[in-house]
PDB file of C-alpha atoms in Angstrom:
ATOM      1  CA  MET A 719       3.602 -30.916   3.648  1.00 69.00           C
ATOM      2  CA  ALA A 720       6.792 -29.494   2.112  1.00 81.00           C
ATOM      3  CA  THR A 721       6.585 -27.726  -1.227  1.00 87.00           C
ATOM      4  CA  PRO A 722       9.397 -26.631  -3.579  1.00 92.00           C
ATOM      5  CA  GLU A 723       8.844 -23.009  -2.467  1.00 93.00           C
ATOM      6  CA  GLY A 724       8.854 -23.891   1.218  1.00 94.00           C
ATOM      7  CA  THR A 725       8.549 -20.922   3.551  1.00 95.00           C
ATOM      8  CA  LEU A 726      10.608 -18.549   1.398  1.00 96.00           C
ATOM      9  CA  SER A 727       9.414 -15.438  -0.415  1.00 96.00           C
ATOM     10  CA  TRP A 728      10.490 -15.760  -4.067  1.00 98.00           C
ATOM     11  CA  ALA A 729      10.934 -12.876  -6.488  1.00 98.00           C
ATOM     12  CA  PRO A 730      11.929 -12.680 -10.171  1.00 98.00           C
ATOM     13  CA  ALA A 731      15.703 -13.302 -10.312  1.00 98.00           C
ATOM     14  CA  THR A 732      16.169 -10.647 -12.994  1.00 97.00           C
ATOM     15  CA  GLU A 733      15.077  -8.024 -10.457  1.00 97.00           C
ATOM     16  CA  HIS A 734      17.647  -9.107  -7.842  1.00 97.00           C
ATOM     17  CA  PRO A 735      21.063  -9.561  -9.497  1.00 97.00           C
ATOM     18  CA  HIS A 736      22.744  -8.780  -6.164  1.00 97.00           C
ATOM     19  CA  LEU A 737      21.500 -12.199  -4.981  1.00 98.00           C
ATOM     20  CA  LEU A 738      23.311 -14.008  -7.823  1.00 98.00           C
ATOM     21  CA  ALA A 739      26.867 -14.747  -8.867  1.00 98.00           C
ATOM     22  CA  ALA A 740      27.828 -12.569 -11.842  1.00 98.00           C
ATOM     23  CA  PRO A 741      27.824 -15.365 -14.457  1.00 98.00           C
ATOM     24  CA  VAL A 742      24.367 -16.473 -13.266  1.00 98.00           C
ATOM     25  CA  ALA A 743      22.950 -12.980 -13.590  1.00 98.00           C
ATOM     26  CA  VAL A 744      24.344 -12.739 -17.158  1.00 97.00           C
ATOM     27  CA  ALA A 745      22.830 -16.122 -18.144  1.00 97.00           C
ATOM     28  CA  LEU A 746      19.294 -15.600 -16.789  1.00 96.00           C
ATOM     29  CA  GLY A 747      17.953 -15.299 -20.341  1.00 95.00           C
ATOM     30  CA  HIS A 748      18.274 -19.102 -20.449  1.00 96.00           C
ATOM     31  CA  ALA A 749      16.041 -19.420 -17.369  1.00 96.00           C
ATOM     32  CA  PRO A 750      13.380 -16.720 -17.704  1.00 96.00           C
ATOM     33  CA  SER A 751      11.109 -18.298 -15.064  1.00 95.00           C
ATOM     34  CA  ALA A 752      13.884 -18.201 -12.426  1.00 98.00           C
ATOM     35  CA  ARG A 753      12.885 -16.758  -9.106  1.00 98.00           C
ATOM     36  CA  VAL A 754      15.314 -16.079  -6.290  1.00 98.00           C
ATOM     37  CA  ALA A 755      15.098 -16.007  -2.501  1.00 98.00           C
ATOM     38  CA  PRO A 756      17.704 -14.958   0.033  1.00 98.00           C
ATOM     39  CA  ILE A 757      18.708 -17.579   2.592  1.00 98.00           C
ATOM     40  CA  ASP A 758      21.053 -17.932   5.512  1.00 97.00           C
ATOM     41  CA  PRO A 759      24.379 -18.915   3.853  1.00 97.00           C
ATOM     42  CA  THR A 760      25.099 -21.360   6.651  1.00 97.00           C
ATOM     43  CA  LEU A 761      21.977 -23.297   5.517  1.00 96.00           C
ATOM     44  CA  ALA A 762      22.973 -23.526   1.822  1.00 95.00           C
ATOM     45  CA  ASP A 763      23.698 -27.266   1.931  1.00 94.00           C
ATOM     46  CA  THR A 764      20.696 -29.138   0.618  1.00 94.00           C
ATOM     47  CA  ALA A 765      19.627 -31.098   3.714  1.00 94.00           C
ATOM     48  CA  ALA A 766      19.948 -28.091   6.018  1.00 96.00           C
ATOM     49  CA  PHE A 767      18.194 -25.834   3.477  1.00 96.00           C
ATOM     50  CA  CYS A 768      15.262 -28.227   2.970  1.00 95.00           C
ATOM     51  CA  GLU A 769      14.759 -28.686   6.697  1.00 96.00           C
ATOM     52  CA  ALA A 770      15.089 -25.040   7.652  1.00 96.00           C
ATOM     53  CA  TYR A 771      12.864 -23.693   4.881  1.00 97.00           C
ATOM     54  CA  GLU A 772      10.448 -26.636   4.578  1.00 95.00           C
ATOM     55  CA  SER A 773      11.379 -27.169   0.935  1.00 96.00           C
ATOM     56  CA  ASP A 774      10.657 -30.565  -0.569  1.00 95.00           C
ATOM     57  CA  PRO A 775      13.945 -32.463  -1.208  1.00 95.00           C
ATOM     58  CA  ALA A 776      12.236 -34.145  -4.189  1.00 96.00           C
ATOM     59  CA  HIS A 777      12.218 -30.668  -5.812  1.00 97.00           C
ATOM     60  CA  SER A 778      15.787 -29.747  -4.853  1.00 97.00           C
ATOM     61  CA  ALA A 779      18.587 -30.432  -7.328  1.00 97.00           C
ATOM     62  CA  ASN A 780      22.311 -30.577  -6.667  1.00 97.00           C
ATOM     63  CA  CYS A 781      24.863 -29.471  -9.248  1.00 97.00           C
ATOM     64  CA  VAL A 782      28.345 -31.006  -9.036  1.00 96.00           C
ATOM     65  CA  VAL A 783      31.355 -30.342 -11.218  1.00 97.00           C
ATOM     66  CA  VAL A 784      33.248 -33.411 -12.399  1.00 97.00           C
ATOM     67  CA  ALA A 785      36.523 -33.747 -14.271  1.00 96.00           C
ATOM     68  CA  GLY A 786      38.177 -36.595 -16.131  1.00 95.00           C
ATOM     69  CA  LYS A 787      41.048 -37.073 -18.514  1.00 92.00           C
ATOM     70  CA  ARG A 788      41.449 -38.738 -21.856  1.00 90.00           C
ATOM     71  CA  GLY A 789      44.703 -38.527 -23.795  1.00 88.00           C
ATOM     72  CA  GLY A 790      45.975 -35.708 -21.585  1.00 88.00           C
ATOM     73  CA  GLU A 791      42.850 -33.614 -22.212  1.00 91.00           C
ATOM     74  CA  VAL A 792      40.796 -32.597 -19.146  1.00 93.00           C
ATOM     75  CA  ARG A 793      37.049 -32.884 -19.735  1.00 95.00           C
ATOM     76  CA  ARG A 794      34.726 -31.155 -17.309  1.00 96.00           C
ATOM     77  CA  ALA A 795      30.986 -31.272 -16.942  1.00 97.00           C
ATOM     78  CA  ALA A 796      28.246 -30.252 -14.540  1.00 97.00           C
ATOM     79  CA  VAL A 797      25.933 -32.984 -13.296  1.00 98.00           C
ATOM     80  CA  LEU A 798      22.453 -32.078 -12.058  1.00 98.00           C
ATOM     81  CA  VAL A 799      20.545 -34.633 -10.017  1.00 97.00           C
ATOM     82  CA  LEU A 800      17.718 -34.475  -7.490  1.00 97.00           C
ATOM     83  CA  ALA A 801      18.749 -34.286  -3.833  1.00 95.00           C
ATOM     84  CA  THR A 802      16.854 -37.546  -3.280  1.00 96.00           C
ATOM     85  CA  ASP A 803      18.931 -39.371  -5.910  1.00 96.00           C
ATOM     86  CA  ARG A 804      22.555 -40.267  -6.470  1.00 94.00           C
ATOM     87  CA  ALA A 805      24.259 -39.766  -9.819  1.00 94.00           C
ATOM     88  CA  ASP A 806      26.175 -42.632 -11.396  1.00 95.00           C
ATOM     89  CA  ILE A 807      29.372 -40.588 -11.792  1.00 95.00           C
ATOM     90  CA  ASN A 808      31.736 -43.565 -12.250  1.00 94.00           C
ATOM     91  CA  GLY A 809      29.476 -45.324 -14.716  1.00 95.00           C
ATOM     92  CA  VAL A 810      27.109 -43.286 -16.895  1.00 95.00           C
ATOM     93  CA  VAL A 811      28.860 -39.915 -16.552  1.00 96.00           C
ATOM     94  CA  ARG A 812      32.371 -41.339 -17.048  1.00 96.00           C
ATOM     95  CA  ARG A 813      31.303 -43.243 -20.172  1.00 96.00           C
ATOM     96  CA  HIS A 814      29.351 -40.264 -21.537  1.00 95.00           C
ATOM     97  CA  LEU A 815      32.414 -38.013 -21.220  1.00 96.00           C
ATOM     98  CA  ASP A 816      34.585 -40.819 -22.645  1.00 96.00           C
ATOM     99  CA  VAL A 817      37.209 -40.567 -19.899  1.00 96.00           C
ATOM    100  CA  ARG A 818      39.150 -43.345 -18.241  1.00 92.00           C
ATOM    101  CA  LYS A 819      38.820 -41.964 -14.717  1.00 93.00           C
ATOM    102  CA  ILE A 820      36.492 -39.303 -13.292  1.00 96.00           C
ATOM    103  CA  SER A 821      36.175 -37.488 -10.015  1.00 95.00           C
ATOM    104  CA  PHE A 822      34.589 -34.447  -8.444  1.00 95.00           C
ATOM    105  CA  ALA A 823      36.577 -31.378  -9.427  1.00 95.00           C
ATOM    106  CA  PRO A 824      38.641 -29.969  -6.537  1.00 95.00           C
ATOM    107  CA  MET A 825      36.812 -27.200  -4.722  1.00 95.00           C
ATOM    108  CA  ASP A 826      39.299 -24.421  -5.561  1.00 96.00           C
ATOM    109  CA  GLU A 827      39.276 -25.406  -9.239  1.00 95.00           C
ATOM    110  CA  ALA A 828      35.451 -25.556  -9.415  1.00 96.00           C
ATOM    111  CA  VAL A 829      35.157 -22.145  -7.755  1.00 97.00           C
ATOM    112  CA  ALA A 830      37.791 -20.502  -9.950  1.00 97.00           C
ATOM    113  CA  LEU A 831      36.452 -21.916 -13.229  1.00 97.00           C
ATOM    114  CA  THR A 832      32.761 -21.211 -12.506  1.00 97.00           C
ATOM    115  CA  GLU A 833      33.198 -17.874 -10.719  1.00 98.00           C
ATOM    116  CA  MET A 834      30.665 -19.193  -8.221  1.00 98.00           C
ATOM    117  CA  GLU A 835      30.828 -20.024  -4.532  1.00 97.00           C
ATOM    118  CA  TYR A 836      31.335 -23.591  -3.420  1.00 94.00           C
ATOM    119  CA  GLY A 837      27.945 -24.882  -2.272  1.00 93.00           C
ATOM    120  CA  GLY A 838      26.160 -22.501  -4.631  1.00 96.00           C
ATOM    121  CA  ILE A 839      27.380 -23.752  -8.009  1.00 97.00           C
ATOM    122  CA  THR A 840      24.504 -23.955 -10.447  1.00 97.00           C
ATOM    123  CA  PRO A 841      24.049 -25.028 -14.088  1.00 97.00           C
ATOM    124  CA  VAL A 842      22.898 -21.523 -15.130  1.00 98.00           C
ATOM    125  CA  GLY A 843      25.959 -19.475 -16.119  1.00 97.00           C
ATOM    126  CA  LEU A 844      28.580 -22.240 -16.329  1.00 97.00           C
ATOM    127  CA  PRO A 845      31.411 -22.042 -18.856  1.00 95.00           C
ATOM    128  CA  GLY A 846      29.942 -22.391 -22.364  1.00 94.00           C
ATOM    129  CA  ASP A 847      32.015 -25.445 -23.330  1.00 94.00           C
ATOM    130  CA  TRP A 848      30.925 -27.573 -20.381  1.00 96.00           C
ATOM    131  CA  PRO A 849      28.218 -30.160 -20.909  1.00 97.00           C
ATOM    132  CA  VAL A 850      25.408 -29.851 -18.378  1.00 98.00           C
ATOM    133  CA  LEU A 851      24.202 -33.381 -17.745  1.00 98.00           C
ATOM    134  CA  VAL A 852      20.641 -33.244 -16.404  1.00 97.00           C
ATOM    135  CA  ASP A 853      19.162 -36.373 -14.871  1.00 97.00           C
ATOM    136  CA  GLU A 854      15.742 -37.392 -16.190  1.00 97.00           C
ATOM    137  CA  GLY A 855      14.445 -37.238 -12.609  1.00 96.00           C
ATOM    138  CA  VAL A 856      15.199 -33.516 -12.488  1.00 97.00           C
ATOM    139  CA  LEU A 857      13.210 -32.937 -15.638  1.00 95.00           C
ATOM    140  CA  ALA A 858      10.292 -34.949 -14.248  1.00 96.00           C
ATOM    141  CA  ALA A 859      10.185 -32.806 -11.097  1.00 96.00           C
ATOM    142  CA  GLY A 860       8.781 -29.844 -13.064  1.00 95.00           C
ATOM    143  CA  THR A 861      10.232 -27.163 -10.802  1.00 96.00           C
ATOM    144  CA  VAL A 862      13.387 -27.374  -8.716  1.00 98.00           C
ATOM    145  CA  VAL A 863      15.388 -25.349  -6.263  1.00 98.00           C
ATOM    146  CA  ILE A 864      19.038 -24.983  -7.316  1.00 98.00           C
ATOM    147  CA  GLY A 865      21.999 -22.861  -6.322  1.00 97.00           C
ATOM    148  CA  SER A 866      22.314 -19.236  -7.381  1.00 98.00           C
ATOM    149  CA  GLY A 867      26.075 -19.118  -7.650  1.00 98.00           C
ATOM    150  CA  ILE A 868      26.345 -17.838  -4.073  1.00 98.00           C
ATOM    151  CA  ARG A 869      25.529 -19.472  -0.741  1.00 97.00           C
ATOM    152  CA  GLY A 870      23.239 -16.640   0.349  1.00 98.00           C
ATOM    153  CA  SER A 871      20.318 -17.423  -1.987  1.00 98.00           C
ATOM    154  CA  LYS A 872      18.585 -20.111  -4.036  1.00 98.00           C
ATOM    155  CA  LEU A 873      16.889 -20.177  -7.431  1.00 98.00           C
ATOM    156  CA  LEU A 874      13.518 -21.771  -8.207  1.00 98.00           C
ATOM    157  CA  VAL A 875      13.460 -22.798 -11.875  1.00 98.00           C
ATOM    158  CA  ALA A 876      11.257 -24.671 -14.318  1.00 97.00           C
ATOM    159  CA  THR A 877      13.136 -27.855 -15.227  1.00 97.00           C
ATOM    160  CA  ASN A 878      12.298 -27.593 -18.938  1.00 97.00           C
ATOM    161  CA  GLU A 879      14.420 -24.425 -18.965  1.00 98.00           C
ATOM    162  CA  LEU A 880      17.330 -26.330 -17.417  1.00 97.00           C
ATOM    163  CA  ALA A 881      16.971 -29.039 -20.078  1.00 97.00           C
ATOM    164  CA  ALA A 882      17.056 -26.278 -22.724  1.00 97.00           C
ATOM    165  CA  LEU A 883      20.349 -24.719 -21.540  1.00 97.00           C
ATOM    166  CA  PRO A 884      22.726 -24.448 -24.537  1.00 96.00           C
ATOM    167  CA  THR A 885      24.923 -27.381 -23.500  1.00 97.00           C
ATOM    168  CA  ALA A 886      22.353 -29.433 -21.575  1.00 97.00           C
ATOM    169  CA  GLU A 887      21.852 -33.120 -22.222  1.00 97.00           C
ATOM    170  CA  VAL A 888      19.117 -35.064 -20.445  1.00 97.00           C
ATOM    171  CA  LEU A 889      20.254 -38.558 -19.447  1.00 95.00           C
ATOM    172  CA  GLN A 890      19.349 -41.316 -17.017  1.00 94.00           C
ATOM    173  CA  LEU A 891      22.049 -40.488 -14.468  1.00 92.00           C
ATOM    174  CA  SER A 892      20.640 -41.603 -11.137  1.00 88.00           C
ATOM    175  CA  LEU A 893      21.316 -44.945  -9.560  1.00 78.00           C
TER     176      LEU A 893
END
């Protein structure tokens, strides 16, 4: 039976900053339980990761960057939802950000603004003015595997710490 930890050897993230994107390493005070494990970067995508490392997809969360406009102002946010769920981007997230139209941020923009690798973007260490919208299902999972800011590792974090991030808001986001 798959577990969140899977077959990986996890270690305190604070002891392995070389396995993290720089903004993630700086922000670890917001996720003191975070543990990190190196992975094959070609297996960073959630489905491949879960299969290769026998990690339970119900304890794996994806973080996506969205952007919308209202009155010429671009509003960005990070959306965190379990790998087994789908976020209601065009409904709940769009209304919450009060934008007329919303979409996933272009890859080059998301990478530049977060200072993280595409496929490794994580809610820990994001720009301080971005809302981090955490689905209730993530919180209910207790512990989740998330990105580390790079494709070559993953973080294992207590979900109550994600809900306590400075700009986090817990919402019913999944369809």
